[in-house]
Coordinates of C-alpha atoms (C1' of nucleotides) in Angstrom, one line a residue:
Chain N
X1 CA -14.7 -20.8 -31.0
X2 CA -11.2 -19.8 -32.4
X3 CA -13.0 -17.6 -35.0
X4 CA -14.8 -15.8 -32.3
X5 CA -11.6 -15.2 -30.3
X6 CA -9.9 -14.0 -33.4
X7 CA -12.7 -11.6 -34.2
X8 CA -12.6 -10.2 -30.7
X9 CA -8.9 -9.7 -31.1
X10 CA -9.3 -7.9 -34.3
X11 CA -12.0 -5.6 -32.9
X12 CA -9.7 -4.9 -29.9
X13 CA -6.9 -4.0 -32.4
X14 CA -9.1 -1.7 -34.4
X15 CA -10.4 0.0 -31.4
X16 CA -6.8 0.7 -30.4
X17 CA -5.9 2.0 -33.8
X18 CA -8.9 4.1 -33.8
X19 CA -7.8 5.6 -30.4
X20 CA -4.3 6.2 -31.6
X21 CA -5.3 8.3 -34.5
X22 CA -8.3 9.9 -32.9
X23 CA -6.7 12.4 -30.6
X24 CA -3.5 13.4 -32.3
X25 CA -3.6 17.0 -31.7
X26 CA -4.8 16.6 -28.2
X27 CA -1.8 14.2 -27.5
X28 CA 0.7 16.6 -28.9
X29 CA -0.8 19.5 -26.7
X30 CA -0.7 17.2 -23.6
X31 CA 3.0 16.8 -23.3
X32 CA 3.9 20.1 -24.3
X33 CA 1.4 21.9 -21.9
X34 CA 2.3 19.6 -19.1
X35 CA 6.0 20.2 -19.3
X36 CA 5.4 23.9 -19.5
X37 CA 3.3 23.9 -16.3
X38 CA 6.1 21.8 -14.7
X39 CA 8.8 24.2 -15.6
X40 CA 7.0 27.3 -14.7
X41 CA 4.2 26.7 -12.2
X42 CA 4.7 23.5 -10.3
X43 CA 6.1 24.3 -6.9
X44 CA 5.4 21.0 -5.2
X45 CA 8.3 20.1 -2.9
X46 CA 9.0 16.6 -1.6
X47 CA 12.2 15.0 0.0
X48 CA 12.7 12.5 -2.8
X49 CA 11.9 14.8 -5.8
X50 CA 14.7 15.5 -8.2
X51 CA 16.8 12.6 -6.7
X52 CA 19.0 10.6 -9.0
X53 CA 20.2 7.9 -6.7
X54 CA 18.3 4.7 -7.8
X55 CA 18.4 3.5 -4.1
X56 CA 16.6 6.5 -2.6
X57 CA 14.1 6.5 -5.5
X58 CA 13.3 3.0 -4.9
X59 CA 12.9 3.5 -1.3
X60 CA 10.6 6.3 -1.8
X61 CA 8.6 4.7 -4.5
X62 CA 8.2 1.5 -2.3
X63 CA 6.9 3.6 0.6
X64 CA 4.6 5.5 -1.6
X65 CA 2.9 2.3 -3.1
X66 CA -0.8 3.0 -2.2
X67 CA 0.2 5.4 0.2
X68 CA -0.4 9.3 0.5
X69 CA 2.5 11.4 0.1
X70 CA 1.9 13.1 3.4
X71 CA 1.7 9.8 5.1
X72 CA 4.9 8.4 3.7
X73 CA 7.0 11.6 4.1
X74 CA 8.2 11.0 7.6
X75 CA 8.7 7.3 6.9
X76 CA 11.1 8.1 4.1
X77 CA 13.1 10.5 6.0
X78 CA 13.6 8.0 8.9
X79 CA 14.6 5.2 6.5
X80 CA 17.1 7.5 4.7
X81 CA 18.6 8.5 8.1
X82 CA 18.7 5.1 9.3
X83 CA 19.9 3.4 6.1
X84 CA 21.7 6.0 4.0
X85 CA 22.8 3.5 1.4
X86 CA 21.7 0.3 -0.2
X87 CA 24.5 -1.5 1.7
X88 CA 23.1 -0.2 4.9
X89 CA 19.7 -1.5 4.4
X90 CA 21.1 -5.0 3.3
X91 CA 23.0 -5.7 6.5
X92 CA 20.2 -4.4 8.8
X93 CA 18.2 -7.0 11.0
X94 CA 14.7 -7.5 10.0
X95 CA 13.3 -6.6 13.3
X96 CA 14.8 -3.1 13.0
X97 CA 13.4 -2.5 9.5
X98 CA 9.9 -3.7 10.6
X99 CA 10.0 -1.4 13.5
X100 CA 10.7 1.6 11.2
X101 CA 7.9 0.5 9.0
X102 CA 5.3 0.1 11.8
X103 CA 2.0 1.8 11.1
X104 CA 2.6 2.2 7.4
X105 CA 0.6 -1.0 6.2
X106 CA 1.1 -3.4 3.5
X107 CA 3.9 -5.2 5.3
X108 CA 4.9 -7.3 2.4
X109 CA 6.4 -4.1 1.0
X110 CA 8.7 -4.1 3.9
X111 CA 9.6 -7.7 3.6
X112 CA 10.3 -7.4 -0.1
X113 CA 12.4 -4.3 0.6
X114 CA 14.8 -6.1 2.6
X115 CA 14.8 -9.4 0.2
X116 CA 15.6 -7.2 -2.8
X117 CA 18.2 -5.1 -1.0
X118 CA 20.0 -8.3 0.0
X119 CA 19.6 -9.6 -3.6
X120 CA 21.0 -6.5 -5.1
X121 CA 24.1 -6.7 -2.7
X122 CA 24.8 -10.4 -3.2
X123 CA 23.9 -11.0 -6.9
X124 CA 24.1 -7.5 -8.6
X125 CA 27.3 -6.1 -7.1
X126 CA 25.2 -3.7 -5.1
X127 CA 24.1 -1.9 -8.0
X128 CA 20.4 -1.4 -9.5
X129 CA 20.1 -2.8 -13.0
X130 CA 19.9 0.0 -15.5
X131 CA 16.8 -1.6 -17.7
X132 CA 13.1 -1.4 -17.1
X133 CA 12.9 -5.3 -17.7
X134 CA 15.6 -6.1 -15.3
X135 CA 14.2 -4.0 -12.5
X136 CA 10.8 -5.8 -13.1
X137 CA 12.3 -9.0 -12.1
X138 CA 13.0 -7.8 -8.5
X139 CA 10.6 -8.5 -5.8
X140 CA 8.5 -5.6 -4.7
X141 CA 9.3 -3.7 -8.0
X142 CA 6.2 -3.7 -10.4
X143 CA 5.4 -1.7 -13.5
X144 CA 5.1 1.5 -11.6
X145 CA 8.3 1.3 -9.5
X146 CA 10.4 0.0 -12.4
X147 CA 9.2 2.9 -14.7
X148 CA 9.9 5.4 -11.8
X149 CA 13.5 4.1 -11.2
X150 CA 14.2 3.8 -15.0
X151 CA 13.1 7.3 -15.7
X152 CA 14.4 9.3 -12.7
X153 CA 17.6 7.6 -12.2
X154 CA 18.5 6.4 -15.8
X155 CA 16.5 8.8 -18.1
X156 CA 14.7 5.9 -19.8
X157 CA 11.4 6.7 -21.3
X158 CA 9.2 4.5 -19.5
X159 CA 5.9 6.1 -18.4
X160 CA 4.7 5.7 -14.8
X161 CA 1.1 4.6 -14.5
X162 CA -0.3 5.2 -11.0
X163 CA -3.7 6.5 -9.7
X164 CA -2.8 10.0 -10.6
X165 CA -1.9 9.1 -14.1
X166 CA -5.0 6.9 -14.7
X167 CA -7.2 9.9 -13.6
X168 CA -5.5 12.5 -15.7
X169 CA -5.4 10.6 -18.9
X170 CA -9.0 9.3 -18.3
X171 CA -10.3 13.0 -18.0
X172 CA -8.0 14.6 -20.4
X173 CA -8.9 12.2 -23.2
X174 CA -12.5 11.7 -21.9
X175 CA -12.1 7.9 -21.8
X176 CA -14.8 6.0 -20.0
X177 CA -12.8 2.7 -20.3
X178 CA -12.7 1.5 -16.6
X179 CA -9.2 2.1 -15.1
X180 CA -9.2 -1.0 -12.8
X181 CA -9.5 -3.9 -15.3
X182 CA -6.6 -5.6 -17.2
X183 CA -7.9 -4.2 -20.4
X184 CA -8.0 -0.7 -19.0
X185 CA -4.6 -0.8 -17.6
X186 CA -3.2 -2.1 -20.9
X187 CA -4.9 0.9 -22.8
X188 CA -3.9 3.6 -20.4
X189 CA -0.4 2.3 -20.1
X190 CA 0.2 2.2 -23.8
X191 CA -1.4 5.7 -24.2
X192 CA 1.0 7.0 -21.4
X193 CA 4.1 5.5 -23.0
X194 CA 3.2 7.3 -26.2
X195 CA 2.8 10.6 -24.4
X196 CA 6.0 10.5 -22.5
X197 CA 8.7 13.0 -23.5
X198 CA 11.7 11.3 -25.0
X199 CA 13.9 14.3 -24.1
X200 CA 13.0 14.4 -20.4
X201 CA 11.1 11.2 -19.3
X202 CA 11.7 11.9 -15.6
X203 CA 10.3 15.4 -15.8
X204 CA 7.3 14.3 -17.6
X205 CA 6.7 11.5 -15.1
X206 CA 7.0 13.8 -12.2
X207 CA 4.8 16.5 -13.9
X208 CA 1.8 14.2 -14.6
X209 CA 1.8 12.8 -11.0
X210 CA 2.1 16.3 -9.6
X211 CA -0.6 17.6 -11.8
X212 CA -2.9 14.7 -10.8
X213 CA -2.1 15.3 -7.0
X214 CA -2.5 19.0 -6.8
X215 CA -5.0 20.0 -9.6
X216 CA -6.5 17.0 -11.4
X217 CA -7.6 15.7 -7.9
X218 CA -9.8 12.8 -7.5
X219 CA -12.6 14.9 -6.0
X220 CA -13.2 18.6 -6.6
X221 CA -10.7 18.9 -9.4
X222 CA -9.4 22.6 -9.9
X223 CA -10.1 22.8 -13.5
X224 CA -10.1 26.6 -13.2
X225 CA -6.5 26.4 -12.4
X226 CA -5.5 23.6 -14.9
X227 CA -3.1 24.5 -17.7
X228 CA -4.5 21.6 -19.8
X229 CA -8.2 22.5 -19.4
X230 CA -8.6 24.1 -22.8
X231 CA -7.7 20.8 -24.5
X232 CA -9.2 18.5 -21.9
X233 CA -12.2 16.5 -23.2
X234 CA -13.7 15.9 -19.8
X235 CA -13.7 19.6 -18.9
X236 CA -15.1 20.4 -22.4
X237 CA -18.0 18.0 -21.6
X238 CA -18.2 19.0 -18.1
X239 CA -17.8 15.5 -16.7
X240 CA -14.4 15.6 -14.9
X241 CA -15.8 14.7 -11.7
X242 CA -17.5 11.7 -13.4
X243 CA -14.0 10.1 -14.5
X244 CA -12.2 8.0 -14.2
X245 CA -14.7 5.1 -14.3
X246 CA -14.2 2.1 -11.9
X247 CA -15.9 -1.3 -11.8
X248 CA -14.8 -3.2 -8.9
X249 CA -16.4 -3.0 -5.5
X250 CA -15.4 -5.2 -2.8
X251 CA -17.2 -6.8 0.2
X252 CA -16.0 -6.0 3.8
X253 CA -15.3 -9.0 6.0
X254 CA -15.9 -9.0 9.7
X255 CA -13.5 -10.8 11.9
X256 CA -13.4 -11.4 15.8
X257 CA -10.2 -11.6 17.4
X258 CA -9.6 -12.5 21.1
X259 CA -6.3 -11.7 22.6
X260 CA -5.0 -13.2 25.7
X261 CA -2.8 -10.5 27.4
X262 CA -1.0 -12.7 30.0
X263 CA 1.2 -10.8 32.4
X264 CA 3.8 -12.7 34.5
X265 CA 5.5 -10.1 36.8
X266 CA 6.6 -7.3 34.4
X267 CA 6.7 -9.7 31.2
X268 CA 4.1 -10.6 28.6
X269 CA 3.7 -13.1 26.0
X270 CA 3.9 -12.1 22.4
X271 CA 3.9 -14.2 19.1
X272 CA 4.6 -13.2 15.5
X273 CA 1.9 -13.3 12.8
X274 CA 3.5 -15.7 10.2
X275 CA 0.5 -17.0 8.1
X276 CA -0.7 -15.5 4.8
X277 CA -3.0 -13.1 6.4
X278 CA -3.1 -9.4 7.5
X279 CA -0.1 -8.2 9.4
X280 CA 2.4 -10.8 8.5
X281 CA 5.6 -10.3 10.4
X282 CA 4.2 -8.0 13.1
X283 CA 3.8 -9.2 16.7
X284 CA 0.4 -9.7 18.7
X285 CA -0.6 -11.5 21.8
X286 CA -1.8 -15.2 21.7
X287 CA -4.8 -15.1 19.6
X288 CA -8.1 -17.0 19.1
X289 CA -10.3 -16.1 16.0
X290 CA -14.0 -16.9 16.1
X291 CA -17.0 -16.2 14.0
X292 CA -18.6 -14.1 16.7
X293 CA -17.5 -12.4 19.8
X294 CA -16.8 -14.8 22.6
X295 CA -16.7 -14.3 26.5
X296 CA -14.4 -15.4 29.3
X297 CA -15.1 -19.2 28.6
X298 CA -12.6 -18.7 25.9
X299 CA -9.9 -18.6 28.8
X300 CA -10.4 -22.4 29.0
X301 CA -10.0 -23.0 25.3
X302 CA -7.4 -25.8 24.4
X303 CA -5.3 -23.5 22.5
X304 CA -4.5 -21.6 25.6
X305 CA -4.1 -24.5 27.9
X306 CA -0.1 -24.0 28.1
X307 CA -0.3 -20.5 29.1
X308 CA -3.5 -20.9 31.5
X309 CA -3.1 -24.4 33.0
X310 CA -5.3 -24.3 36.1
X311 CA -6.0 -21.8 38.8
X312 CA -2.8 -19.9 39.0
X313 CA -4.0 -16.9 37.2
X314 CA -6.7 -14.4 37.7
X315 CA -8.7 -12.2 35.0
X316 CA -8.0 -8.5 35.5
X317 CA -10.0 -7.0 32.6
X318 CA -11.8 -7.5 29.4
X319 CA -11.7 -4.6 26.9
X320 CA -12.7 -4.2 23.4
X321 CA -11.2 -2.3 20.3
X322 CA -12.0 -2.0 16.6
X323 CA -9.9 -1.5 13.6
X324 CA -11.1 -0.7 10.2
X325 CA -9.1 -1.9 7.3
X326 CA -9.7 -1.6 3.6
X327 CA -11.3 -4.9 3.1
X328 CA -11.8 -6.0 6.7
X329 CA -13.3 -4.8 9.9
X330 CA -11.5 -6.3 13.0
X331 CA -13.3 -6.5 16.4
X332 CA -10.7 -7.4 19.0
X333 CA -11.4 -8.3 22.6
X334 CA -8.5 -8.3 25.1
X335 CA -8.5 -10.5 28.1
X336 CA -5.9 -9.3 30.7
X337 CA -4.6 -12.0 32.8
X338 CA -2.1 -12.0 35.7
X339 CA -0.3 -15.2 36.6
X340 CA 2.1 -16.0 39.4
X341 CA 3.9 -18.8 37.5
X342 CA 6.0 -18.3 34.5
X343 CA 3.8 -19.3 31.6
X344 CA 4.9 -22.3 29.5
X345 CA 5.3 -20.6 26.1
X346 CA 5.2 -22.5 22.9
X347 CA 7.8 -22.6 20.2
X348 CA 6.5 -19.6 18.4
X349 CA 5.7 -17.5 21.5
X350 CA 8.1 -15.4 23.5
X351 CA 8.1 -13.8 26.9
X352 CA 9.0 -10.1 26.6
X353 CA 9.7 -7.5 29.4
X354 CA 7.6 -4.4 29.1
X355 CA 10.5 -2.3 28.7
X356 CA 11.5 -4.3 25.6
X357 CA 8.2 -4.0 23.7
X358 CA 9.5 -0.9 21.7
X359 CA 11.8 -3.4 20.0
X360 CA 8.8 -4.9 18.1
X361 CA 6.4 -3.9 15.5
X362 CA 2.6 -4.3 16.2
X363 CA -0.5 -3.9 14.4
X364 CA -2.5 -0.7 15.1
X365 CA -5.1 -2.4 17.2
X366 CA -2.5 -3.7 19.6
X367 CA -0.9 -0.3 19.7
X368 CA -4.3 1.2 20.5
X369 CA -4.7 -1.2 23.5
X370 CA -1.1 -0.7 24.8
X371 CA -1.4 3.0 24.5
X372 CA -4.8 3.2 26.4
X373 CA -3.0 2.2 29.7
X374 CA -4.8 -1.2 29.7
X375 CA -1.2 -2.7 28.8
X376 CA 0.7 -0.6 31.4
X377 CA 2.9 0.8 28.4
X378 CA 3.3 3.4 25.8
Chain B
dA1 C1' -8.7 -12.0 -14.2
dA2 C1' -9.5 -11.7 -9.5
dC3 C1' -8.1 -11.2 -5.0
dG4 C1' -5.7 -9.8 -0.6
dC5 C1' -3.1 -6.6 1.6
dG6 C1' -3.2 -1.0 5.9
dG7 C1' -3.7 2.9 7.5
dG8 C1' -5.2 7.5 7.1
dG9 C1' -7.5 11.6 5.3
dC10 C1' -11.3 13.6 2.9
dT11 C1' -16.2 14.4 1.6
Chain Z
dA1 C1' -19.9 5.4 5.0
dG2 C1' -17.5 5.5 1.1
dC3 C1' -13.6 6.7 -1.6
dC4 C1' -8.9 7.0 -2.5
dC5 C1' -4.0 6.9 -2.2
dA6 C1' 3.5 7.6 -6.3
dG7 C1' 0.9 -0.8 -6.5
dC8 C1' 2.5 -5.5 -6.1
dG9 C1' 2.4 -10.6 -5.4
dT10 C1' -0.3 -14.8 -5.5
dT11 C1' -3.7 -17.9 -7.2

DNA sequence: AACGCGGGGCT
DNA sequence: AGCCCAGCGTT
């Protein structure tokens, strides 16, 4: 067994050595052509581009994790306006930050943002550490973000590896190694760190991502305009659109949410999602989840006994909404109820006036519901 | 190594 | 309907 593992390791090593030597000319050309294009023809403009302040770089990169530039743009500008410095962010109330993040998704990013801001202020003198390894230890900062801060703010030669980079490298070098495995990540990352310009790491990192976003696009790459096409293996073999290779496919889970929208005069009951699940930290109505859609009989469910005791309430409407997430499809049914007695809220629930609803952050499906007039708001 | 985590735009 | 996006943390 040990022998076998040793042999696999040796073979992997040989493969890497082979790759390293194989494309020497191609590699040299890559960095040179990329930087030339960046200097002369890259006209992409974004509010965070060229910034050296590690705080704003961190903010931008965090917002942009798995998020399209166009989508994150306005969020970044609102955050910079509300929290111009790290110190401003560190003292902000969590509710305020979540409200600004509302609608952006992946809410753990938001939680980690605040956590790390406070960590930096209380344990690092309000300064970002100036090394890649130190940056990596901070919550919410992984290999990509650490490399971005290290290179853009501190001129350190650490290559960013994001979706753009993986695509550009896979195509340029014609690698069919899948990009979504540990093995693949290791190989592409090591290649990227070989290629990065030692003189201007920040410019190199910016350039490769801009090229991936504007020319070497996921679908319909603009090889005709690409400055690297003449050295690009995928272009040479006419398989740019077939790369990069991915192996993983995920199944989509279906979930059925039943929300109790209980109005008492102009107030409504809300609760905050706390479990390890989607939308943690956002607010919603009292919820019953089931394996299938349920009817009005749910109003007599034990979990809602405190809010709907006997006959002091009336059902006003039932309405359905859907929300498609990347890995889940949410079917939500809203039961709107009016009550004449103040509901007995549990410890985790709050009674909020409708004019105060804008103070809370909600999942998209709740926003949908409130906006449609069913909730008398937005 | 595999999985969970959003929301939106594009084909 | 499926894919992808300036990824990261947990198990």
